[in-house]
Amino acid sequence: MTQGGKRGHGGAAPMPITDVALRGILDSRGHPTLEADVWLGEVRGRGSCPVAIAPGRLERRRRLRTGALGPLRDSETGRLLRDELAGLKPGQEELDARLRELDDRHGVGADATLAVSLAHARAAAAVAGRPLHAWLADRAGSTPGLPRLLVNAFSGGIHGTAAPDSFQQIMIIPESGSVLDDVRIALDVYAALERTMADGSGAAPISASSGLLPGGRDLAWQLRTLDRTRAAAPAALGVDVAAEHLRTERGYRFQGREHGPAEFAALLLELVRAHGIQYVEDPFDPADTGAWEAFLPAARQAGAAVVGDDLFASDAGRVRPGLADAVLLKPSQAGTVTATLAAARAARDLGLRLAVSHRSGETEDTAMCDLAVAVGAEWIKIGGPRRGDRIAKYNQLIRLTETLTSEGAACRVPSSSKI
Ligand code: 2PG
Ligand code: MG
């Protein structure tokens, strides 16, 4: 990780923070979350924090602020942040260390620290005259690149029901070789699925992250339907098992039965082979490291990449080899921009791949797209292509594609390469 000023562009000296204003806004599920404005002189940056339906137990915690909407400048947290930060001239890393300390000491919450951290990053990028993705890449010492899409087709697990016993997401992974064509493929496949699912009014029910809700149709039906629908399109399949939420005392609850870890692994591998699944996220609970270790070589051999979400919780200190092929990054798990970039660097240092992900409750903030491009993530996961909160991300990715193409940046993983 590089300090501002030491590497290439974006090296403007840190500016003093002149003001910090916190406010309560709504996420895409209509739940309150936090947004922050950070002022560096006349320049304002803004950032907000998404909210998960059921966060993993290892991630940084939000602070519960029931019903806190509108200006929170003079709330306990708002005042504390302003008093502690205004007048400082910190640079991003120092600011983020300070924010972490304020969370550890006063429990301001990862929602407050991320909103302020991101707001500062945006303001600092503007002061340096750099687009956010380029400014973040300067900090991370990474080469920007365009990711492949993970498109939520069917939702289930805890995103579909209070008693989860199936995958949280089944995703299509378009593989045309260009982001714009990938978006077109995603739209076509999704629309075809939507027609299959539509009720009498022509509408199909969707989850918080805009995946289709299969209702009474079981997993076998969903996978069969996906195989048929994408038959003519260059698109692979991925799944988020979100196994932390399927954990029972002796194993995992899946498809109406409890399975021991070894039996569950065998069942997952059978599905990987039968449907050519190329991406498997969180196949086991984070504590079940033995199961992860045994699964990794078998999954690789079957052609799937294993990805750690709740396992690593976007925490550099948790990233270690032998468990997964890739680290999923969620800034709200990490709590600050610097901690997120540190997790990205820890992954790269071990030769692991990266995915950048939304949360089930999103705001209109699109910084996750800039982050994915900045660290050259192999994948980006932004939900199904429906509703404003997800579409805002697709649109930002479309814009970034134009910027990166005109910068002549390395465009992406070639379509021929296996994930
Ligand atoms: C995931 C995310 C996003 P949540 O598991 O990857 O889809 O879900 O925000 O509920 O953690
Ligand atoms: Mg997940």
CSV table of C-alpha atoms and ligand atoms in Angstrom, one decimal:
chain,number,residue,atom,x,y,z
A,1,MET,CA,0.0,0.0,0.0
A,2,THR,CA,1.4,3.4,-0.9
A,3,GLN,CA,1.0,6.7,1.0
A,4,GLY,CA,-0.4,9.6,-1.0
A,5,GLY,CA,2.5,11.5,-2.4
A,6,LYS,CA,4.8,8.6,-2.9
A,7,ARG,CA,3.5,7.1,-6.1
A,8,GLY,CA,2.9,8.5,-9.5
A,9,HIS,CA,-0.3,10.4,-9.9
A,10,GLY,CA,-2.5,11.5,-7.0
A,11,GLY,CA,0.4,12.6,-4.9
A,12,ALA,CA,-1.1,15.9,-3.8
A,13,ALA,CA,-0.3,16.6,-0.1
A,14,PRO,CA,-3.1,15.8,2.3
A,15,MET,CA,-5.6,18.6,2.8
A,16,PRO,CA,-7.0,19.5,6.2
A,17,ILE,CA,-10.5,18.2,6.9
A,18,THR,CA,-12.7,21.3,7.3
A,19,ASP,CA,-15.9,19.6,8.1
A,20,VAL,CA,-17.6,16.2,8.6
A,21,ALA,CA,-21.4,15.8,8.4
A,22,LEU,CA,-23.2,12.5,9.1
A,23,ARG,CA,-26.8,11.8,8.0
A,24,GLY,CA,-29.2,8.9,8.1
A,25,ILE,CA,-30.4,7.8,4.6
A,26,LEU,CA,-32.3,4.8,3.4
A,27,ASP,CA,-30.9,1.6,1.8
A,28,SER,CA,-32.7,-0.2,-1.0
A,29,ARG,CA,-34.8,-2.2,1.5
A,30,GLY,CA,-36.0,1.0,3.1
A,31,HIS,CA,-33.8,0.6,6.2
A,32,PRO,CA,-31.8,3.4,7.7
A,33,THR,CA,-28.1,3.6,7.0
A,34,LEU,CA,-25.4,6.3,7.1
A,35,GLU,CA,-24.0,8.7,4.6
A,36,ALA,CA,-21.2,11.2,5.3
A,37,ASP,CA,-20.0,14.3,3.7
A,38,VAL,CA,-16.3,15.2,4.2
A,39,TRP,CA,-15.0,18.6,3.2
A,40,LEU,CA,-11.5,19.3,2.3
A,41,GLY,CA,-11.6,23.2,1.9
A,42,GLU,CA,-14.2,23.9,-0.7
A,43,VAL,CA,-14.3,20.3,-2.0
A,44,ARG,CA,-16.9,17.9,-0.7
A,45,GLY,CA,-16.7,14.1,-0.9
A,46,ARG,CA,-19.7,11.8,-0.1
A,47,GLY,CA,-19.9,8.2,0.8
A,48,SER,CA,-22.4,5.8,2.3
A,49,CYS,CA,-22.6,2.3,3.7
A,50,PRO,CA,-24.7,-0.6,2.5
A,51,VAL,CA,-26.5,-3.0,4.9
A,52,ALA,CA,-26.6,-6.8,4.8
A,53,ILE,CA,-29.7,-8.8,5.6
A,54,ALA,CA,-27.6,-11.2,7.7
A,55,PRO,CA,-24.0,-10.1,8.1
A,56,GLY,CA,-21.3,-12.7,8.7
A,57,ARG,CA,-20.2,-13.0,12.3
A,58,LEU,CA,-16.5,-12.1,11.5
A,59,GLU,CA,-17.1,-8.7,9.9
A,60,ARG,CA,-16.9,-5.3,11.5
A,61,ARG,CA,-20.3,-4.4,13.0
A,62,ARG,CA,-22.6,-1.5,12.2
A,63,ARG,CA,-24.1,0.3,15.1
A,64,LEU,CA,-27.8,0.0,15.4
A,65,ARG,CA,-29.4,3.4,14.9
A,66,THR,CA,-33.1,2.7,14.7
A,67,GLY,CA,-35.0,5.3,12.8
A,68,ALA,CA,-32.0,7.7,12.5
A,69,LEU,CA,-32.8,9.6,9.4
A,70,GLY,CA,-31.8,13.1,8.2
A,71,PRO,CA,-29.0,15.2,9.7
A,72,LEU,CA,-26.9,13.4,12.4
A,73,ARG,CA,-24.3,16.2,12.6
A,74,ASP,CA,-25.1,16.7,16.2
A,75,SER,CA,-25.8,13.1,17.2
A,76,GLU,CA,-23.3,11.6,19.6
A,77,THR,CA,-21.5,9.9,16.8
A,78,GLY,CA,-21.7,12.9,14.4
A,79,ARG,CA,-20.3,15.2,17.0
A,80,LEU,CA,-17.5,12.8,18.0
A,81,LEU,CA,-16.4,12.3,14.4
A,82,ARG,CA,-16.4,16.1,13.7
A,83,ASP,CA,-14.6,16.9,17.0
A,84,GLU,CA,-12.0,14.2,16.4
A,85,LEU,CA,-11.4,14.7,12.7
A,86,ALA,CA,-12.0,18.4,11.7
A,87,GLY,CA,-8.7,20.3,11.5
A,88,LEU,CA,-6.6,17.1,10.9
A,89,LYS,CA,-4.6,16.8,7.8
A,90,PRO,CA,-4.5,13.1,7.8
A,91,GLY,CA,-4.2,11.4,4.3
A,92,GLN,CA,-6.3,8.4,3.8
A,93,GLU,CA,-4.3,5.8,5.7
A,94,GLU,CA,-4.0,7.9,8.8
A,95,LEU,CA,-7.6,8.9,8.7
A,96,ASP,CA,-8.7,5.3,8.4
A,97,ALA,CA,-6.4,4.2,11.3
A,98,ARG,CA,-8.1,7.0,13.4
A,99,LEU,CA,-11.5,5.8,12.3
A,100,ARG,CA,-10.7,2.2,13.3
A,101,GLU,CA,-9.6,3.5,16.7
A,102,LEU,CA,-12.8,5.5,17.2
A,103,ASP,CA,-14.8,2.4,16.4
A,104,ASP,CA,-12.7,0.3,18.8
A,105,ARG,CA,-12.8,2.8,21.6
A,106,HIS,CA,-16.3,4.3,21.2
A,107,GLY,CA,-18.2,1.9,19.0
A,108,VAL,CA,-19.1,4.4,16.3
A,109,GLY,CA,-19.8,1.4,14.0
A,110,ALA,CA,-18.4,0.3,10.7
A,111,ASP,CA,-21.3,2.1,8.9
A,112,ALA,CA,-20.0,5.4,10.2
A,113,THR,CA,-16.3,4.6,9.6
A,114,LEU,CA,-16.9,3.4,6.0
A,115,ALA,CA,-19.2,6.4,5.1
A,116,VAL,CA,-16.5,8.9,6.4
A,117,SER,CA,-13.6,7.0,4.9
A,118,LEU,CA,-15.2,6.8,1.5
A,119,ALA,CA,-16.3,10.4,1.6
A,120,HIS,CA,-12.7,11.4,2.3
A,121,ALA,CA,-11.4,9.2,-0.5
A,122,ARG,CA,-13.8,10.9,-2.9
A,123,ALA,CA,-12.8,14.4,-1.7
A,124,ALA,CA,-9.1,13.6,-1.8
A,125,ALA,CA,-9.4,12.1,-5.3
A,126,ALA,CA,-11.2,15.3,-6.5
A,127,VAL,CA,-8.5,17.5,-4.9
A,128,ALA,CA,-5.8,15.4,-6.7
A,129,GLY,CA,-7.8,15.7,-10.0
A,130,ARG,CA,-8.0,11.9,-10.3
A,131,PRO,CA,-11.1,9.8,-11.0
A,132,LEU,CA,-11.9,7.6,-7.9
A,133,HIS,CA,-10.8,4.3,-9.6
A,134,ALA,CA,-7.4,5.8,-10.5
A,135,TRP,CA,-6.9,7.4,-7.1
A,136,LEU,CA,-7.7,4.1,-5.4
A,137,ALA,CA,-5.3,2.2,-7.7
A,138,ASP,CA,-2.6,4.8,-6.8
A,139,ARG,CA,-3.1,3.9,-3.1
A,140,ALA,CA,-3.2,0.2,-3.7
A,141,GLY,CA,-0.3,0.1,-6.1
A,142,SER,CA,-2.5,-1.9,-8.4
A,143,THR,CA,-3.1,-1.9,-12.2
A,144,PRO,CA,-6.7,-1.1,-13.1
A,145,GLY,CA,-8.6,-3.7,-15.1
A,146,LEU,CA,-12.2,-4.6,-15.9
A,147,PRO,CA,-13.8,-7.5,-14.0
A,148,ARG,CA,-16.2,-10.2,-15.2
A,149,LEU,CA,-19.8,-10.0,-14.0
A,150,LEU,CA,-21.4,-12.2,-11.5
A,151,VAL,CA,-25.1,-11.7,-12.1
A,152,ASN,CA,-27.6,-12.9,-9.5
A,153,ALA,CA,-30.2,-15.0,-11.4
A,154,PHE,CA,-32.0,-16.9,-8.6
A,155,SER,CA,-32.0,-15.9,-4.9
A,156,GLY,CA,-32.5,-18.3,-2.0
A,157,GLY,CA,-31.0,-19.1,1.3
A,158,ILE,CA,-31.3,-16.4,3.8
A,159,HIS,CA,-32.1,-13.9,1.0
A,160,GLY,CA,-35.2,-15.9,0.3
A,161,THR,CA,-36.5,-17.3,3.5
A,162,ALA,CA,-36.0,-17.1,7.3
A,163,ALA,CA,-35.1,-20.8,7.4
A,164,PRO,CA,-32.5,-21.2,4.7
A,165,ASP,CA,-31.6,-24.6,3.2
A,166,SER,CA,-30.3,-23.8,-0.3
A,167,PHE,CA,-27.9,-21.5,-2.2
A,168,GLN,CA,-28.1,-17.8,-1.3
A,169,GLN,CA,-27.4,-17.0,-5.0
A,170,ILE,CA,-27.1,-18.7,-8.3
A,171,MET,CA,-25.3,-16.5,-10.7
A,172,ILE,CA,-24.6,-16.4,-14.4
A,173,ILE,CA,-21.1,-15.4,-15.4
A,174,PRO,CA,-21.2,-14.1,-19.0
A,175,GLU,CA,-18.0,-14.8,-20.8
A,176,SER,CA,-18.1,-12.9,-24.1
A,177,GLY,CA,-14.7,-11.2,-23.6
A,178,SER,CA,-16.2,-7.6,-23.4
A,179,VAL,CA,-18.0,-6.0,-20.5
A,180,LEU,CA,-20.7,-4.4,-22.7
A,181,ASP,CA,-21.5,-7.7,-24.4
A,182,ASP,CA,-21.5,-9.4,-21.0
A,183,VAL,CA,-24.1,-6.9,-19.8
A,184,ARG,CA,-26.2,-7.7,-22.9
A,185,ILE,CA,-25.9,-11.5,-22.3
A,186,ALA,CA,-26.9,-10.9,-18.6
A,187,LEU,CA,-29.9,-8.9,-19.7
A,188,ASP,CA,-31.0,-11.5,-22.2
A,189,VAL,CA,-30.6,-14.5,-19.9
A,190,TYR,CA,-32.3,-12.7,-17.0
A,191,ALA,CA,-35.2,-11.5,-19.1
A,192,ALA,CA,-35.8,-15.1,-20.4
A,193,LEU,CA,-35.8,-16.4,-16.8
A,194,GLU,CA,-38.1,-13.6,-15.8
A,195,ARG,CA,-40.6,-14.7,-18.5
A,196,THR,CA,-40.5,-18.2,-17.2
A,197,MET,CA,-41.2,-17.1,-13.7
A,198,ALA,CA,-43.8,-14.4,-14.4
A,199,ASP,CA,-47.2,-14.6,-12.7
A,200,GLY,CA,-50.5,-13.7,-14.4
A,201,SER,CA,-49.6,-9.9,-14.3
A,202,GLY,CA,-46.3,-10.5,-16.1
A,203,ALA,CA,-44.3,-9.7,-13.0
A,204,ALA,CA,-41.8,-12.0,-11.4
A,205,PRO,CA,-40.9,-11.7,-7.6
A,206,ILE,CA,-37.3,-10.6,-6.9
A,207,SER,CA,-35.1,-10.6,-3.8
A,208,ALA,CA,-33.3,-7.7,-2.2
A,209,SER,CA,-30.4,-8.1,-4.5
A,210,SER,CA,-32.6,-8.4,-7.5
A,211,GLY,CA,-32.3,-12.1,-8.0
A,212,LEU,CA,-35.5,-14.0,-9.1
A,213,LEU,CA,-37.3,-15.7,-6.2
A,214,PRO,CA,-38.1,-19.3,-7.2
A,215,GLY,CA,-41.1,-19.7,-4.9
A,216,GLY,CA,-41.9,-23.4,-4.7
A,217,ARG,CA,-39.5,-24.5,-7.5
A,218,ASP,CA,-36.6,-26.5,-6.1
A,219,LEU,CA,-32.9,-26.3,-6.8
A,220,ALA,CA,-33.0,-29.0,-9.4
A,221,TRP,CA,-35.6,-27.0,-11.3
A,222,GLN,CA,-33.6,-23.8,-11.0
A,223,LEU,CA,-30.4,-25.3,-12.3
A,224,ARG,CA,-32.2,-27.1,-15.1
A,225,THR,CA,-33.9,-23.9,-16.2
A,226,LEU,CA,-30.6,-22.0,-16.1
A,227,ASP,CA,-28.9,-24.7,-18.1
A,228,ARG,CA,-31.7,-24.5,-20.7
A,229,THR,CA,-31.9,-20.7,-20.7
A,230,ARG,CA,-28.2,-20.1,-21.1
A,231,ALA,CA,-27.6,-22.9,-23.6
A,232,ALA,CA,-27.1,-20.6,-26.5
A,233,ALA,CA,-25.3,-17.9,-24.6
A,234,PRO,CA,-21.6,-17.9,-23.6
A,235,ALA,CA,-22.3,-17.9,-19.8
A,236,ALA,CA,-21.0,-20.0,-17.0
A,237,LEU,CA,-22.6,-20.5,-13.6
A,238,GLY,CA,-21.6,-19.6,-10.1
A,239,VAL,CA,-23.1,-20.1,-6.6
A,240,ASP,CA,-22.9,-18.4,-3.3
A,241,VAL,CA,-23.5,-21.2,-0.8
A,242,ALA,CA,-23.4,-18.7,2.2
A,243,ALA,CA,-22.8,-21.8,4.3
A,244,GLU,CA,-22.5,-19.8,7.6
A,245,HIS,CA,-26.2,-19.4,7.4
A,246,LEU,CA,-26.8,-23.1,6.7
A,247,ARG,CA,-24.7,-24.4,9.6
A,248,THR,CA,-26.3,-26.8,12.1
A,249,GLU,CA,-24.7,-28.5,15.1
A,250,ARG,CA,-23.4,-31.4,13.0
A,251,GLY,CA,-23.2,-30.0,9.5
A,252,TYR,CA,-25.3,-28.1,7.0
A,253,ARG,CA,-29.0,-27.8,6.3
A,254,PHE,CA,-29.5,-28.2,2.6
A,255,GLN,CA,-32.5,-29.2,0.5
A,256,GLY,CA,-34.6,-30.3,3.5
A,257,ARG,CA,-31.9,-32.4,5.1
A,258,GLU,CA,-28.9,-32.1,7.4
A,259,HIS,CA,-25.6,-33.2,5.9
A,260,GLY,CA,-22.2,-33.7,7.6
A,261,PRO,CA,-19.4,-31.6,6.2
A,262,ALA,CA,-17.9,-34.4,4.0
A,263,GLU,CA,-21.3,-35.4,2.6
A,264,PHE,CA,-22.1,-31.7,1.9
A,265,ALA,CA,-18.8,-31.3,0.1
A,266,ALA,CA,-19.5,-34.4,-2.1
A,267,LEU,CA,-23.0,-33.0,-2.9
A,268,LEU,CA,-21.5,-29.6,-3.9
A,269,LEU,CA,-18.9,-31.3,-6.1
A,270,GLU,CA,-21.6,-33.3,-7.8
A,271,LEU,CA,-23.5,-30.1,-8.6
A,272,VAL,CA,-20.3,-28.4,-9.8
A,273,ARG,CA,-19.7,-31.3,-12.2
A,274,ALA,CA,-23.2,-31.7,-13.4
A,275,HIS,CA,-23.8,-28.0,-14.2
A,276,GLY,CA,-20.3,-26.8,-15.0
A,277,ILE,CA,-20.3,-24.4,-12.0
A,278,GLN,CA,-17.2,-22.3,-12.2
A,279,TYR,CA,-17.4,-20.2,-9.0
A,280,VAL,CA,-18.3,-21.5,-5.5
A,281,GLU,CA,-18.5,-18.9,-2.7
A,282,ASP,CA,-18.5,-19.8,1.0
A,283,PRO,CA,-19.0,-23.5,0.6
A,284,PHE,CA,-18.5,-24.0,4.4
A,285,ASP,CA,-18.7,-22.1,7.7
A,286,PRO,CA,-15.6,-19.9,8.4
A,287,ALA,CA,-14.8,-22.1,11.4
A,288,ASP,CA,-14.8,-25.3,9.3
A,289,THR,CA,-11.3,-24.8,7.9
A,290,GLY,CA,-10.6,-28.5,7.5
A,291,ALA,CA,-13.5,-28.7,5.1
A,292,TRP,CA,-12.3,-25.7,3.1
A,293,GLU,CA,-8.8,-27.3,2.8
A,294,ALA,CA,-10.1,-30.6,1.6
A,295,PHE,CA,-12.6,-29.0,-0.8
A,296,LEU,CA,-10.1,-26.7,-2.5
A,297,PRO,CA,-8.1,-29.2,-4.6
A,298,ALA,CA,-11.2,-31.2,-5.5
A,299,ALA,CA,-13.1,-28.1,-6.6
A,300,ARG,CA,-10.2,-27.0,-8.7
A,301,GLN,CA,-10.0,-30.3,-10.3
A,302,ALA,CA,-13.8,-30.1,-11.1
A,303,GLY,CA,-13.2,-26.7,-12.7
A,304,ALA,CA,-14.5,-24.4,-10.0
A,305,ALA,CA,-12.8,-21.5,-8.2
A,306,VAL,CA,-13.5,-21.4,-4.4
A,307,VAL,CA,-14.1,-17.9,-3.1
A,308,GLY,CA,-14.1,-16.7,0.6
A,309,ASP,CA,-16.6,-14.1,1.6
A,310,ASP,CA,-17.7,-14.6,5.3
A,311,LEU,CA,-14.5,-16.7,5.6
A,312,PHE,CA,-12.1,-13.8,5.2
A,313,ALA,CA,-14.6,-11.0,6.0
A,314,SER,CA,-12.4,-8.6,3.9
A,315,ASP,CA,-9.8,-8.6,6.6
A,316,ALA,CA,-6.1,-8.8,5.6
A,317,GLY,CA,-5.4,-10.5,8.9
A,318,ARG,CA,-7.6,-13.4,8.0
A,319,VAL,CA,-6.4,-14.0,4.5
A,320,ARG,CA,-4.3,-17.1,4.3
A,321,PRO,CA,-3.4,-19.7,1.7
A,322,GLY,CA,-4.8,-23.2,1.3
A,323,LEU,CA,-8.5,-22.4,1.8
A,324,ALA,CA,-9.7,-20.6,-1.3
A,325,ASP,CA,-8.7,-19.3,-4.7
A,326,ALA,CA,-10.1,-15.9,-4.2
A,327,VAL,CA,-11.1,-13.3,-1.7
A,328,LEU,CA,-14.4,-11.5,-1.9
A,329,LEU,CA,-14.1,-7.8,-0.9
A,330,LYS,CA,-16.9,-5.9,0.7
A,331,PRO,CA,-15.9,-2.5,2.1
A,332,SER,CA,-18.6,-2.6,4.7
A,333,GLN,CA,-17.0,-5.8,6.1
A,334,ALA,CA,-13.7,-4.1,6.4
A,335,GLY,CA,-15.0,-0.7,7.7
A,336,THR,CA,-12.6,1.6,5.8
A,337,VAL,CA,-11.1,2.1,2.4
A,338,THR,CA,-7.6,1.4,3.6
A,339,ALA,CA,-8.6,-1.9,5.3
A,340,THR,CA,-10.4,-3.0,2.1
A,341,LEU,CA,-7.3,-2.2,0.0
A,342,ALA,CA,-5.1,-4.0,2.6
A,343,ALA,CA,-7.3,-7.2,2.2
A,344,ALA,CA,-6.9,-6.8,-1.6
A,345,ARG,CA,-3.1,-6.6,-1.2
A,346,ALA,CA,-3.0,-9.6,1.2
A,347,ALA,CA,-4.9,-11.6,-1.4
A,348,ARG,CA,-2.6,-10.6,-4.3
A,349,ASP,CA,0.6,-11.3,-2.2
A,350,LEU,CA,-0.6,-14.9,-1.9
A,351,GLY,CA,-1.5,-15.1,-5.6
A,352,LEU,CA,-5.3,-15.1,-4.9
A,353,ARG,CA,-7.9,-13.7,-7.1
A,354,LEU,CA,-10.4,-11.0,-6.2
A,355,ALA,CA,-14.1,-10.4,-6.4
A,356,VAL,CA,-15.8,-7.2,-5.3
A,357,SER,CA,-19.3,-7.4,-4.0
A,358,HIS,CA,-22.4,-5.4,-3.2
A,359,ARG,CA,-24.6,-6.1,-0.1
A,360,SER,CA,-28.2,-7.1,-0.1
A,361,GLY,CA,-29.3,-3.6,1.1
A,362,GLU,CA,-27.5,-1.1,-1.2
A,363,THR,CA,-27.5,2.6,-1.5
A,364,GLU,CA,-27.0,4.5,-4.8
A,365,ASP,CA,-23.3,4.7,-4.0
A,366,THR,CA,-21.3,3.1,-6.8
A,367,ALA,CA,-17.8,3.2,-5.3
A,368,MET,CA,-17.6,-0.6,-5.3
A,369,CYS,CA,-17.3,-0.4,-9.1
A,370,ASP,CA,-14.4,2.0,-8.9
A,371,LEU,CA,-12.8,-0.3,-6.3
A,372,ALA,CA,-13.3,-3.4,-8.5
A,373,VAL,CA,-11.6,-1.7,-11.4
A,374,ALA,CA,-8.9,-0.1,-9.2
A,375,VAL,CA,-7.7,-3.4,-7.8
A,376,GLY,CA,-8.2,-5.2,-11.2
A,377,ALA,CA,-10.6,-7.6,-9.6
A,378,GLU,CA,-11.4,-10.7,-11.6
A,379,TRP,CA,-15.1,-10.5,-10.8
A,380,ILE,CA,-17.7,-8.0,-9.7
A,381,LYS,CA,-21.0,-9.0,-8.1
A,382,ILE,CA,-23.7,-6.4,-8.3
A,383,GLY,CA,-27.0,-8.4,-8.2
A,384,GLY,CA,-29.6,-8.9,-10.9
A,385,PRO,CA,-30.0,-6.2,-13.5
A,386,ARG,CA,-33.2,-4.8,-12.0
A,387,ARG,CA,-34.1,-1.8,-9.8
A,388,GLY,CA,-32.2,1.4,-9.3
A,389,ASP,CA,-29.8,0.4,-6.6
A,390,ARG,CA,-28.3,-2.4,-8.7
A,391,ILE,CA,-28.7,-0.6,-12.1
A,392,ALA,CA,-26.6,2.3,-10.7
A,393,LYS,CA,-23.7,-0.1,-10.4
A,394,TYR,CA,-24.2,-1.6,-13.9
A,395,ASN,CA,-24.2,1.9,-15.3
A,396,GLN,CA,-21.1,2.9,-13.4
A,397,LEU,CA,-19.3,-0.1,-14.8
A,398,ILE,CA,-20.4,0.8,-18.3
A,399,ARG,CA,-18.9,4.3,-17.7
A,400,LEU,CA,-15.7,2.9,-16.3
A,401,THR,CA,-15.4,0.5,-19.3
A,402,GLU,CA,-15.4,3.6,-21.6
A,403,THR,CA,-12.8,5.4,-19.4
A,404,LEU,CA,-10.5,2.3,-19.2
A,405,THR,CA,-10.8,1.6,-22.9
A,406,SER,CA,-9.9,5.1,-23.8
A,407,GLU,CA,-6.9,4.9,-21.3
A,408,GLY,CA,-5.9,1.8,-23.2
A,409,ALA,CA,-5.9,-0.2,-20.0
A,410,ALA,CA,-5.7,-4.0,-19.9
A,411,CYS,CA,-9.2,-4.8,-20.6
A,412,ARG,CA,-10.0,-8.1,-18.9
A,413,VAL,CA,-9.5,-11.7,-18.4
A,414,PRO,CA,-9.7,-13.2,-22.0
A,415,SER,CA,-12.9,-15.1,-22.5
A,416,SER,CA,-10.9,-18.3,-23.3
A,417,SER,CA,-9.3,-18.4,-19.9
A,418,LYS,CA,-10.9,-20.5,-17.2
A,419,ILE,CA,-11.8,-18.6,-14.1
B,1,2PG,C1,-23.2,-12.0,-0.3
B,1,2PG,C2,-24.0,-10.7,-0.2
B,1,2PG,C3,-24.4,-10.0,-1.4
B,1,2PG,P1,-25.2,-10.0,2.1
B,1,2PG,O1,-23.4,-12.9,0.4
B,1,2PG,O2,-22.3,-12.1,-1.1
B,1,2PG,O3,-25.2,-10.7,-2.3
B,1,2PG,O4,-25.1,-10.8,0.7
B,1,2PG,O5,-25.1,-8.5,1.7
B,1,2PG,O6,-26.5,-10.3,2.6
B,1,2PG,O7,-24.1,-10.4,2.9
B,2,MG,MG,-21.6,-14.3,0.1
